[in-house]
Amino acid sequence: MKGTWIFFIGLCCTAQVKAQGFDMPQTKLNSQLDTAVVKSLFFAGLQDKLTENYVKAAESFNKILAIDPKNAAVYFELATVNYRQNKMVEAEAAIKKATELETNNIWYWKFLVEMYKRKGDMNALILVFNELIRLDPNNDSYYYDRSNAWLLADKPEEAAKGYDELERKFGPSSELNLARQRLTVKADGSAAKTSKGDALEELKKAKLKEPDNYEVDLAMADAYKAQKNSVEANASLQKAFANPAMPAEQQIKIIMMLFTGTKNVQRMNDAKGLAEVAVEDPSIKAVYAEVLYQQGDLPGALKEFQGVLKISDQYYKAWEQVLNIQLKLNAYKEAIQTADQALSLYPNQGMLYYYLSMAYKGTGQKAEALTQIKQALQLDPENSVYKELHETLK
């Protein structure tokens, strides 16, 4: 169902990317300086990216840009490797440059959606959806997402006009009707009108007609929030989360929004409660573990992160968090075992060598700790954290 961006969802846009990176078609070199050096650097960077040696890949791409500063494809690749290292400022700067240089590449704009989505910059996001509509005018999801961005930017009139444009182009639909209902809920809540209960009553009727529609539950959660009824809002969210039809990605975004926003006990507990509903999904289990970590429950978080890795060992961030927590709990021997396992899967991640070095340091094995931090520095020579540990161990 389209147009599912309500307040609690934050930004569940259709132009989606994976949390650990962007699975997009491989870019091709488009350098005006068609030299052997540039080609060699470009394909070396791609190879390092594929093997997850992002630091080295970024070095290659930056060297190309020093030679050819107008290469959009290289800016895109640099944005991806920065994103995968969680360097969001650098990633955003690179992808914006790529869109400036090559305005008709839809993948660049989709990447920029992710940047503004994470920042919560609705006004900038609206402009990006305008570009996506320009490039792909027959994709109705962009129209829905643009109206949702207007709604989240507290511009209900523009959102309504967007839905009108969508109806003129694609015709009426039940999805559009529900989107307009959410618009009414938001507008009523923002204006504090006495009629704000009307939308809730309509949603209750819709729930009777479609008891298994999780999106109605989400809309009801929004309506209850407009009435400042947090208990019923959370109950509606719980019902939506218990519905197997609700996508895991959508659940994750709501949980993340709750516990990464303004910190208070109620929000954190709500996030924890929602995560517990669908915790068997490994991606949600990882989010649940993060909630426990944020609440200071290190043993509980460790257990959940380890549970994620039992389901799949391909969650790299889970490996890092297991090591991080084990070190915080002074479980150095266990951390050594964990780091060895992680390095067998991710041999080019300097952070894993850093954690392994810290674990050996904790057990008093200074020589082995020094060996491991040297390995980390080979992968990332400019990392100040690695340098500091290296100086300590020398």
PDB file of N, CA and C in Angstrom, residues 23-29:
ATOM      1  N   ASP A  23      22.533  -1.067  -2.777  1.00  0.00           N
ATOM      2  CA  ASP A  23      22.653  -2.065  -3.822  1.00  0.00           C
ATOM      3  C   ASP A  23      22.149  -1.472  -5.119  1.00  0.00           C
ATOM      4  N   MET A  24      23.023  -0.783  -5.824  1.00  0.00           N
ATOM      5  CA  MET A  24      22.654  -0.107  -7.051  1.00  0.00           C
ATOM      6  C   MET A  24      23.519  -0.631  -8.187  1.00  0.00           C
ATOM      7  N   PRO A  25      23.110  -0.396  -9.432  1.00  0.00           N
ATOM      8  CA  PRO A  25      23.929  -0.825 -10.552  1.00  0.00           C
ATOM      9  C   PRO A  25      25.311  -0.204 -10.471  1.00  0.00           C
ATOM     10  N   GLN A  26      26.328  -0.978 -10.843  1.00  0.00           N
ATOM     11  CA  GLN A  26      27.696  -0.477 -10.783  1.00  0.00           C
ATOM     12  C   GLN A  26      27.873   0.697 -11.728  1.00  0.00           C
ATOM     13  N   THR A  27      28.469   1.774 -11.229  1.00  0.00           N
ATOM     14  CA  THR A  27      28.694   2.929 -12.082  1.00  0.00           C
ATOM     15  C   THR A  27      29.869   2.679 -13.008  1.00  0.00           C
ATOM     16  N   LYS A  28      29.872   3.391 -14.114  1.00  0.00           N
ATOM     17  CA  LYS A  28      30.947   3.284 -15.084  1.00  0.00           C
ATOM     18  C   LYS A  28      31.762   4.570 -15.079  1.00  0.00           C
ATOM     19  N   LEU A  29      33.038   4.426 -15.301  1.00  0.00           N
ATOM     20  CA  LEU A  29      33.915   5.580 -15.331  1.00  0.00           C
ATOM     21  C   LEU A  29      33.574   6.475 -16.501  1.00  0.00           C
TER      22      LEU A  29
END
